[in-house]
mmCIF file of C-alpha atoms in Angstrom:
data_model
loop_
_atom_site.group_PDB
_atom_site.id
_atom_site.type_symbol
_atom_site.label_atom_id
_atom_site.label_comp_id
_atom_site.label_asym_id
_atom_site.label_seq_id
_atom_site.Cartn_x
_atom_site.Cartn_y
_atom_site.Cartn_z
ATOM 1 C CA MET A 1 15.116 -10.299 74.056
ATOM 2 C CA SER A 2 17.325 -7.541 72.672
ATOM 3 C CA ARG A 3 19.481 -9.648 70.365
ATOM 4 C CA ARG A 4 18.371 -11.484 67.277
ATOM 5 C CA LEU A 5 16.472 -14.748 67.577
ATOM 6 C CA ARG A 6 18.898 -17.573 66.754
ATOM 7 C CA VAL A 7 17.159 -20.288 64.741
ATOM 8 C CA GLY A 8 18.119 -23.769 63.600
ATOM 9 C CA VAL A 9 16.354 -25.238 60.568
ATOM 10 C CA VAL A 10 15.689 -28.967 60.728
ATOM 11 C CA GLY A 11 15.033 -30.708 57.417
ATOM 12 C CA LEU A 12 16.160 -29.644 53.937
ATOM 13 C CA GLY A 13 13.458 -31.199 51.778
ATOM 14 C CA ARG A 14 11.357 -29.490 49.129
ATOM 15 C CA VAL A 15 9.485 -27.179 51.529
ATOM 16 C CA SER A 16 12.745 -25.688 52.834
ATOM 17 C CA LYS A 17 13.117 -23.845 49.524
ATOM 18 C CA SER A 18 10.049 -21.798 50.460
ATOM 19 C CA HIS A 19 11.157 -21.067 54.026
ATOM 20 C CA LEU A 20 14.879 -20.345 53.801
ATOM 21 C CA PRO A 21 14.770 -17.139 51.674
ATOM 22 C CA ALA A 22 12.776 -15.453 54.461
ATOM 23 C CA PHE A 23 15.844 -15.518 56.720
ATOM 24 C CA ARG A 24 17.732 -13.181 54.401
ATOM 25 C CA GLU A 25 14.952 -10.604 54.559
ATOM 26 C CA LEU A 26 14.684 -10.797 58.344
ATOM 27 C CA ARG A 27 18.361 -10.733 59.266
ATOM 28 C CA ASP A 28 17.753 -7.660 61.452
ATOM 29 C CA ILE A 29 15.721 -9.725 63.944
ATOM 30 C CA ILE A 30 16.594 -13.358 63.109
ATOM 31 C CA GLU A 31 19.889 -15.189 62.690
ATOM 32 C CA LEU A 32 20.001 -18.490 60.811
ATOM 33 C CA THR A 33 22.379 -20.235 63.183
ATOM 34 C CA ALA A 34 22.331 -23.895 62.148
ATOM 35 C CA LEU A 35 21.098 -26.415 59.623
ATOM 36 C CA VAL A 36 20.171 -29.963 60.608
ATOM 37 C CA SER A 37 19.814 -32.809 58.130
ATOM 38 C CA ARG A 38 20.669 -36.485 58.063
ATOM 39 C CA ASP A 39 21.454 -36.032 54.361
ATOM 40 C CA ARG A 40 25.069 -34.801 54.402
ATOM 41 C CA GLU A 41 24.986 -33.905 50.723
ATOM 42 C CA LYS A 42 21.972 -31.621 51.128
ATOM 43 C CA LEU A 43 23.490 -30.192 54.292
ATOM 44 C CA LEU A 44 26.743 -29.190 52.596
ATOM 45 C CA GLU A 45 24.970 -27.930 49.490
ATOM 46 C CA GLU A 46 22.805 -25.530 51.489
ATOM 47 C CA ALA A 47 25.398 -24.547 54.094
ATOM 48 C CA VAL A 48 27.789 -23.014 51.540
ATOM 49 C CA LYS A 49 25.115 -20.413 50.724
ATOM 50 C CA TRP A 50 25.329 -18.956 54.242
ATOM 51 C CA GLU A 51 28.083 -17.484 56.399
ATOM 52 C CA ALA A 52 29.263 -18.925 59.725
ATOM 53 C CA LEU A 53 26.565 -21.561 59.766
ATOM 54 C CA LYS A 54 26.680 -24.570 62.074
ATOM 55 C CA GLN A 55 25.884 -27.960 60.572
ATOM 56 C CA TYR A 56 24.405 -30.934 62.390
ATOM 57 C CA VAL A 57 23.603 -34.419 61.178
ATOM 58 C CA ALA A 58 22.099 -35.451 64.522
ATOM 59 C CA PHE A 59 19.140 -33.490 65.924
ATOM 60 C CA GLU A 60 20.221 -34.368 69.470
ATOM 61 C CA ASP A 61 23.494 -32.486 68.967
ATOM 62 C CA ALA A 62 21.613 -29.406 67.786
ATOM 63 C CA LEU A 63 19.287 -29.625 70.807
ATOM 64 C CA ALA A 64 22.303 -29.336 73.089
ATOM 65 C CA ASP A 65 23.618 -26.199 71.359
ATOM 66 C CA PRO A 66 23.121 -23.188 73.674
ATOM 67 C CA ASP A 67 23.481 -20.836 70.702
ATOM 68 C CA ILE A 68 20.152 -22.014 69.250
ATOM 69 C CA ASP A 69 17.046 -20.321 70.690
ATOM 70 C CA ALA A 70 14.442 -21.861 68.389
ATOM 71 C CA PHE A 71 13.874 -24.456 65.688
ATOM 72 C CA LEU A 72 12.009 -24.356 62.408
ATOM 73 C CA LEU A 73 10.976 -27.981 61.859
ATOM 74 C CA LEU A 74 10.470 -28.979 58.206
ATOM 75 C CA LEU A 75 10.012 -32.718 58.535
ATOM 76 C CA PRO A 76 7.686 -35.491 57.337
ATOM 77 C CA HIS A 77 4.364 -35.321 59.156
ATOM 78 C CA HIS A 78 4.882 -38.392 61.331
ATOM 79 C CA LEU A 79 7.967 -36.767 62.894
ATOM 80 C CA HIS A 80 6.332 -33.465 63.848
ATOM 81 C CA ALA A 81 5.212 -34.448 67.339
ATOM 82 C CA SER A 82 8.349 -36.265 68.522
ATOM 83 C CA TYR A 83 10.819 -33.654 67.255
ATOM 84 C CA THR A 84 8.698 -30.762 68.501
ATOM 85 C CA ILE A 85 8.320 -32.203 71.991
ATOM 86 C CA LYS A 86 12.057 -32.895 72.245
ATOM 87 C CA ALA A 87 12.842 -29.311 71.259
ATOM 88 C CA LEU A 88 10.274 -27.798 73.614
ATOM 89 C CA ARG A 89 11.514 -29.881 76.536
ATOM 90 C CA ALA A 90 15.033 -28.665 75.742
ATOM 91 C CA GLY A 91 13.785 -25.104 76.222
ATOM 92 C CA LYS A 92 13.691 -24.201 72.530
ATOM 93 C CA HIS A 93 10.880 -22.326 70.810
ATOM 94 C CA VAL A 94 9.395 -24.182 67.820
ATOM 95 C CA LEU A 95 7.774 -23.279 64.503
ATOM 96 C CA VAL A 96 6.641 -26.590 63.016
ATOM 97 C CA GLU A 97 5.308 -27.062 59.509
ATOM 98 C CA LYS A 98 1.662 -27.964 59.061
ATOM 99 C CA PRO A 99 -0.150 -30.183 59.698
ATOM 100 C CA MET A 100 0.634 -29.749 63.366
ATOM 101 C CA ALA A 101 0.570 -33.503 64.009
ATOM 102 C CA LEU A 102 -0.957 -36.752 62.810
ATOM 103 C CA ASN A 103 -3.784 -36.548 65.342
ATOM 104 C CA GLU A 104 -5.216 -34.561 68.234
ATOM 105 C CA GLU A 105 -3.496 -36.694 70.880
ATOM 106 C CA GLU A 106 -0.068 -35.856 69.465
ATOM 107 C CA ALA A 107 -0.979 -32.197 69.054
ATOM 108 C CA ALA A 108 -2.225 -31.934 72.644
ATOM 109 C CA SER A 109 1.065 -33.377 73.900
ATOM 110 C CA MET A 110 2.933 -30.721 71.911
ATOM 111 C CA VAL A 111 0.839 -27.928 73.431
ATOM 112 C CA GLU A 112 1.323 -29.359 76.926
ATOM 113 C CA ALA A 113 5.109 -29.499 76.444
ATOM 114 C CA ALA A 114 5.196 -25.861 75.299
ATOM 115 C CA GLU A 115 3.075 -24.606 78.177
ATOM 116 C CA GLN A 116 4.949 -26.605 80.799
ATOM 117 C CA GLY A 117 8.274 -25.354 79.472
ATOM 118 C CA GLY A 118 7.192 -21.738 79.067
ATOM 119 C CA VAL A 119 8.284 -21.692 75.410
ATOM 120 C CA THR A 120 6.527 -20.758 72.197
ATOM 121 C CA LEU A 121 4.910 -23.261 69.826
ATOM 122 C CA MET A 122 3.688 -22.003 66.453
ATOM 123 C CA VAL A 123 2.317 -24.019 63.537
ATOM 124 C CA GLY A 124 3.294 -23.169 59.957
ATOM 125 C CA GLN A 125 -0.187 -22.435 58.657
ATOM 126 C CA SER A 126 1.572 -20.354 56.022
ATOM 127 C CA ARG A 127 -1.560 -19.556 54.042
ATOM 128 C CA ARG A 128 -2.824 -17.371 56.892
ATOM 129 C CA PHE A 129 -0.087 -14.872 56.130
ATOM 130 C CA PHE A 130 -1.100 -13.532 52.729
ATOM 131 C CA GLU A 131 -2.322 -9.936 52.863
ATOM 132 C CA PRO A 132 -5.725 -10.659 51.224
ATOM 133 C CA VAL A 133 -6.345 -13.515 53.685
ATOM 134 C CA ILE A 134 -5.521 -11.351 56.689
ATOM 135 C CA GLU A 135 -7.683 -8.568 55.241
ATOM 136 C CA SER A 136 -10.620 -10.963 54.835
ATOM 137 C CA ILE A 137 -10.488 -11.750 58.554
ATOM 138 C CA ARG A 138 -10.227 -8.055 59.425
ATOM 139 C CA LEU A 139 -13.311 -7.272 57.325
ATOM 140 C CA LEU A 140 -15.176 -10.176 58.918
ATOM 141 C CA ARG A 141 -14.421 -8.879 62.397
ATOM 142 C CA GLN A 142 -15.663 -5.433 61.305
ATOM 143 C CA LYS A 143 -18.970 -7.032 60.197
ATOM 144 C CA GLN A 144 -18.469 -5.756 56.642
ATOM 145 C CA ILE A 145 -20.700 -8.601 55.421
ATOM 146 C CA GLY A 146 -22.810 -8.726 58.554
ATOM 147 C CA ASP A 147 -22.780 -11.960 60.530
ATOM 148 C CA LEU A 148 -20.960 -14.853 58.882
ATOM 149 C CA ILE A 149 -23.442 -17.514 57.780
ATOM 150 C CA SER A 150 -21.414 -19.916 55.649
ATOM 151 C CA ILE A 151 -18.104 -20.571 53.923
ATOM 152 C CA ASN A 152 -17.877 -22.557 50.706
ATOM 153 C CA GLY A 153 -14.385 -23.649 49.660
ATOM 154 C CA LEU A 154 -13.279 -25.253 46.407
ATOM 155 C CA LEU A 155 -9.884 -26.643 45.452
ATOM 156 C CA LEU A 156 -9.404 -28.333 42.078
ATOM 157 C CA ALA A 157 -5.867 -29.346 41.162
ATOM 158 C CA HIS A 158 -4.036 -32.069 39.295
ATOM 159 C CA MET A 159 -1.374 -34.286 40.804
ATOM 160 C CA ASP A 160 -0.219 -37.535 39.321
ATOM 161 C CA LYS A 161 2.793 -38.510 41.409
ATOM 162 C CA PRO A 162 3.723 -37.614 44.989
ATOM 163 C CA ALA A 163 6.398 -34.931 45.287
ATOM 164 C CA VAL A 164 8.350 -37.041 47.790
ATOM 165 C CA SER A 165 8.297 -40.767 48.474
ATOM 166 C CA TRP A 166 6.942 -40.563 52.030
ATOM 167 C CA TRP A 167 3.705 -39.007 50.707
ATOM 168 C CA GLN A 168 2.847 -42.488 49.394
ATOM 169 C CA ASP A 169 2.735 -43.901 52.919
ATOM 170 C CA LYS A 170 -0.536 -43.108 54.689
ATOM 171 C CA ALA A 171 1.065 -43.755 58.080
ATOM 172 C CA LYS A 172 3.702 -41.072 57.479
ATOM 173 C CA ILE A 173 1.597 -38.404 55.805
ATOM 174 C CA GLY A 174 -1.564 -39.023 57.833
ATOM 175 C CA GLY A 175 -3.858 -39.500 54.835
ATOM 176 C CA PHE A 176 -3.181 -37.437 51.726
ATOM 177 C CA MET A 177 -5.267 -34.490 50.622
ATOM 178 C CA ILE A 178 -6.610 -33.578 54.050
ATOM 179 C CA PRO A 179 -3.205 -33.058 55.711
ATOM 180 C CA LEU A 180 -1.639 -31.574 52.575
ATOM 181 C CA TRP A 181 -4.287 -28.985 51.748
ATOM 182 C CA GLY A 182 -7.362 -29.637 53.836
ATOM 183 C CA SER A 183 -5.425 -28.535 56.912
ATOM 184 C CA HIS A 184 -5.100 -25.054 55.364
ATOM 185 C CA LEU A 185 -8.794 -24.805 54.522
ATOM 186 C CA LEU A 186 -9.937 -26.122 57.890
ATOM 187 C CA ASP A 187 -7.613 -23.713 59.669
ATOM 188 C CA TYR A 188 -9.074 -20.792 57.734
ATOM 189 C CA VAL A 189 -12.663 -21.842 58.451
ATOM 190 C CA VAL A 190 -12.081 -22.124 62.215
ATOM 191 C CA TRP A 191 -10.189 -18.817 62.209
ATOM 192 C CA ALA A 192 -12.976 -17.084 60.289
ATOM 193 C CA PHE A 193 -15.812 -18.369 62.488
ATOM 194 C CA GLY A 194 -13.748 -17.899 65.630
ATOM 195 C CA GLU A 195 -15.024 -21.161 67.080
ATOM 196 C CA MET A 196 -15.102 -24.898 66.528
ATOM 197 C CA PRO A 197 -17.854 -26.671 64.585
ATOM 198 C CA VAL A 198 -20.330 -28.808 66.466
ATOM 199 C CA SER A 199 -20.283 -31.666 63.934
ATOM 200 C CA VAL A 200 -18.342 -32.988 60.936
ATOM 201 C CA TYR A 201 -19.343 -35.140 57.989
ATOM 202 C CA ALA A 202 -16.740 -36.126 55.404
ATOM 203 C CA GLN A 203 -16.338 -38.372 52.400
ATOM 204 C CA GLY A 204 -12.985 -39.235 50.896
ATOM 205 C CA TYR A 205 -11.667 -41.658 48.319
ATOM 206 C CA SER A 206 -8.359 -42.552 46.701
ATOM 207 C CA ASN A 207 -8.383 -42.754 42.913
ATOM 208 C CA ASN A 208 -4.660 -42.864 42.186
ATOM 209 C CA PRO A 209 -2.502 -45.936 42.865
ATOM 210 C CA ASN A 210 0.552 -43.731 43.363
ATOM 211 C CA TRP A 211 -0.500 -43.063 46.971
ATOM 212 C CA GLU A 212 -2.621 -44.689 49.675
ATOM 213 C CA GLY A 213 -4.557 -41.712 50.995
ATOM 214 C CA GLU A 214 -7.568 -39.697 49.870
ATOM 215 C CA ASP A 215 -7.366 -37.491 46.756
ATOM 216 C CA GLU A 216 -11.079 -36.665 46.397
ATOM 217 C CA VAL A 217 -12.706 -35.147 49.480
ATOM 218 C CA SER A 218 -15.851 -33.376 50.631
ATOM 219 C CA ILE A 219 -16.209 -31.972 54.146
ATOM 220 C CA SER A 220 -19.316 -30.471 55.720
ATOM 221 C CA LEU A 221 -18.972 -28.612 59.012
ATOM 222 C CA LYS A 222 -21.951 -27.543 61.083
ATOM 223 C CA PHE A 223 -21.546 -24.599 63.444
ATOM 224 C CA ALA A 224 -23.854 -23.341 66.167
ATOM 225 C CA ARG A 225 -26.796 -21.075 65.291
ATOM 226 C CA GLY A 226 -27.487 -22.598 61.885
ATOM 227 C CA ARG A 227 -24.129 -21.786 60.246
ATOM 228 C CA MET A 228 -22.000 -24.069 58.097
ATOM 229 C CA ALA A 229 -18.937 -24.617 55.928
ATOM 230 C CA ASN A 230 -18.686 -26.900 52.908
ATOM 231 C CA LEU A 231 -15.354 -27.825 51.339
ATOM 232 C CA LEU A 232 -14.703 -29.725 48.108
ATOM 233 C CA LEU A 233 -11.161 -30.807 47.236
ATOM 234 C CA SER A 234 -9.757 -32.775 44.308
ATOM 235 C CA PHE A 235 -6.303 -33.736 43.096
ATOM 236 C CA ASN A 236 -7.849 -35.380 40.025
ATOM 237 C CA ALA A 237 -8.970 -32.249 38.187
ATOM 238 C CA GLY A 238 -7.679 -31.590 34.685
ATOM 239 C CA ALA A 239 -6.144 -34.882 33.625
ATOM 240 C CA ARG A 240 -3.129 -33.669 31.654
ATOM 241 C CA PRO A 241 0.349 -35.068 31.028
ATOM 242 C CA THR A 242 2.290 -34.061 34.126
ATOM 243 C CA ASP A 243 5.623 -32.329 34.426
ATOM 244 C CA GLU A 244 8.693 -34.229 35.606
ATOM 245 C CA ASP A 245 7.698 -33.903 39.261
ATOM 246 C CA GLY A 246 4.105 -34.991 38.659
ATOM 247 C CA LEU A 247 2.826 -31.909 40.463
ATOM 248 C CA THR A 248 0.271 -29.257 39.587
ATOM 249 C CA GLY A 249 2.363 -27.753 36.828
ATOM 250 C CA LYS A 250 -0.180 -28.175 34.038
ATOM 251 C CA ARG A 251 -3.042 -25.816 33.390
ATOM 252 C CA ILE A 252 -6.460 -27.081 34.405
ATOM 253 C CA TRP A 253 -8.163 -23.832 33.451
ATOM 254 C CA SER A 254 -7.319 -21.124 30.997
ATOM 255 C CA THR A 255 -4.781 -19.282 33.146
ATOM 256 C CA SER A 256 -4.223 -21.244 36.336
ATOM 257 C CA ASP A 257 -2.658 -24.419 37.692
ATOM 258 C CA SER A 258 -5.488 -24.848 40.182
ATOM 259 C CA ILE A 259 -8.886 -23.478 41.034
ATOM 260 C CA TYR A 260 -8.849 -22.362 44.646
ATOM 261 C CA GLU A 261 -11.835 -20.305 45.792
ATOM 262 C CA ARG A 262 -13.495 -19.432 49.079
ATOM 263 C CA TYR A 263 -16.881 -17.723 49.273
ATOM 264 C CA LEU A 264 -17.831 -16.175 52.606
ATOM 265 C CA ILE A 265 -21.544 -15.468 52.837
ATOM 266 C CA GLY A 266 -22.811 -13.076 55.465
ATOM 267 C CA SER A 267 -26.150 -11.682 56.542
ATOM 268 C CA ASN A 268 -25.417 -8.473 54.628
ATOM 269 C CA GLY A 269 -22.901 -9.229 51.901
ATOM 270 C CA MET A 270 -20.318 -11.655 50.562
ATOM 271 C CA MET A 271 -16.565 -11.958 50.197
ATOM 272 C CA ARG A 272 -14.589 -14.070 47.762
ATOM 273 C CA LEU A 273 -10.970 -15.159 48.125
ATOM 274 C CA GLN A 274 -9.431 -16.142 44.812
ATOM 275 C CA ASP A 275 -6.518 -18.296 45.870
ATOM 276 C CA GLU A 276 -4.704 -16.177 48.444
ATOM 277 C CA TYR A 277 -3.905 -13.427 46.000
ATOM 278 C CA GLN A 278 -7.138 -11.505 45.481
ATOM 279 C CA LEU A 279 -10.012 -10.550 47.774
ATOM 280 C CA TYR A 280 -13.405 -9.320 46.594
ATOM 281 C CA LEU A 281 -15.994 -7.627 48.787
ATOM 282 C CA ASN A 282 -19.465 -7.675 47.205
ATOM 283 C CA SER A 283 -17.937 -8.174 43.715
ATOM 284 C CA GLU A 284 -15.397 -5.343 44.075
ATOM 285 C CA SER A 285 -11.681 -6.150 44.304
ATOM 286 C CA VAL A 286 -10.303 -4.719 47.543
ATOM 287 C CA THR A 287 -6.872 -6.382 47.839
ATOM 288 C CA ARG A 288 -4.621 -7.980 45.254
ATOM 289 C CA ILE A 289 -1.005 -9.154 45.459
ATOM 290 C CA ASP A 290 1.519 -10.954 43.286
ATOM 291 C CA LYS A 291 2.563 -14.554 43.853
ATOM 292 C CA ASP A 292 5.855 -13.754 45.567
ATOM 293 C CA GLY A 293 6.026 -16.056 48.587
ATOM 294 C CA ARG A 294 6.140 -13.187 51.060
ATOM 295 C CA ASN A 295 3.762 -15.067 53.317
ATOM 296 C CA PHE A 296 6.755 -17.056 54.567
ATOM 297 C CA VAL A 297 8.505 -13.805 55.494
ATOM 298 C CA THR A 298 5.418 -12.591 57.362
ATOM 299 C CA GLN A 299 5.045 -15.941 59.112
ATOM 300 C CA LEU A 300 8.672 -16.072 60.279
ATOM 301 C CA ARG A 301 8.511 -12.446 61.434
ATOM 302 C CA GLU A 302 5.395 -13.232 63.479
ATOM 303 C CA PHE A 303 7.225 -16.134 65.124
ATOM 304 C CA ALA A 304 10.213 -13.980 66.116
ATOM 305 C CA GLU A 305 8.223 -10.941 67.205
ATOM 306 C CA ALA A 306 5.870 -13.030 69.346
ATOM 307 C CA ILE A 307 8.812 -14.590 71.176
ATOM 308 C CA MET A 308 10.487 -11.226 71.682
ATOM 309 C CA ALA A 309 7.260 -9.669 72.964
ATOM 310 C CA GLY A 310 6.392 -12.619 75.193
ATOM 311 C CA ARG A 311 2.999 -13.095 73.538
ATOM 312 C CA GLN A 312 1.270 -15.951 71.741
ATOM 313 C CA PRO A 313 1.800 -15.922 67.947
ATOM 314 C CA LEU A 314 -0.896 -16.107 65.337
ATOM 315 C CA ALA A 315 -1.399 -19.838 64.624
ATOM 316 C CA SER A 316 -0.057 -20.848 68.028
ATOM 317 C CA GLY A 317 -0.110 -24.512 68.947
ATOM 318 C CA ARG A 318 -3.164 -24.094 71.139
ATOM 319 C CA ASP A 319 -4.862 -22.051 68.406
ATOM 320 C CA VAL A 320 -4.371 -24.804 65.807
ATOM 321 C CA LEU A 321 -5.081 -27.720 68.133
ATOM 322 C CA GLY A 322 -8.739 -27.693 67.118
ATOM 323 C CA VAL A 323 -7.814 -28.266 63.465
ATOM 324 C CA THR A 324 -6.245 -31.612 64.363
ATOM 325 C CA LYS A 325 -9.455 -32.546 66.175
ATOM 326 C CA ILE A 326 -11.482 -31.776 63.054
ATOM 327 C CA MET A 327 -9.082 -33.761 60.876
ATOM 328 C CA ASP A 328 -9.470 -36.746 63.213
ATOM 329 C CA ALA A 329 -13.254 -36.388 62.929
ATOM 330 C CA CYS A 330 -13.010 -36.287 59.119
ATOM 331 C CA PHE A 331 -11.212 -39.618 59.025
ATOM 332 C CA VAL A 332 -13.660 -41.230 61.468
ATOM 333 C CA SER A 333 -16.568 -39.909 59.402
ATOM 334 C CA MET A 334 -15.046 -41.217 56.163
ATOM 335 C CA LYS A 335 -14.366 -44.637 57.646
ATOM 336 C CA GLU A 336 -17.711 -45.089 59.404
ATOM 337 C CA ASN A 337 -19.913 -43.081 57.020
ATOM 338 C CA ARG A 338 -21.519 -41.000 59.769
ATOM 339 C CA VAL A 339 -21.734 -37.536 61.236
ATOM 340 C CA VAL A 340 -19.182 -37.043 64.010
ATOM 341 C CA HIS A 341 -20.253 -34.760 66.853
ATOM 342 C CA LEU A 342 -17.527 -32.750 68.539
ATOM 343 C CA SER A 343 -17.785 -32.262 72.294
#
């Protein structure tokens, strides 16, 4: 593909504010061709910021546009599978926001549609694309800490109200904390180990009446050869008066809005990821970046370059399919209070 990849963005909710600036930086390889939203007001408000941009209220009309090569889907979770499959069957490449789908069955159908149609499916696991995160995987593959034995992840944050109304509905969001943030952590763990766990045990509870799903979670993953990962997540940490949006805008520690740590223990050393912005190898800082959102630029570039090169992208649909299987196992484990073995 010698010309620029022509992309339509579907959905102009809160997450679009993180994705859209990347198009301006990548205009040499990507053209933002169209915006799609059922909300005409949002559509007009965003469209005036761009030149020669097509506008669609109906997704079906955008699907029929031959000038669109690919879609970036920024929709509520329960719409990911149906919109993705429609786009793939129309011959369009798709980058869909995480979580990939509500369950493994939906995700598998998405992968099947991509492979049958010979088009690219990538999942927006945007937290893969920070430089320290990528460097941590590179160092792992180089055996800089020997053989990986365990990963311990901790997320403590405070949220009082959902950012958008559909987060309140368990059927639309697919739970709460696990799809919102657990999907990132689980994706990293599988990526780091390079294989799926053999069993999952999870506990999860809802403590806030402002949503139905889990906001306090622990997940234990057992891998072959005596290895493991343990993840603790909370949206109840640091009970402070919230900002207008009810999000994690209040400090829960001296200098941060959240505590987000991953400790990777190897047979000959240890790495620590502090959020996605700083990586330590055996207590020495090896990579540090500012909080600038460039991961969305890197992610979108990977999507375009993979399509142009005819290769699978990092965080391809098939690559992330296993994460949906683990999420399913977490919910079964929470409901039935048992270890779930993965075949």
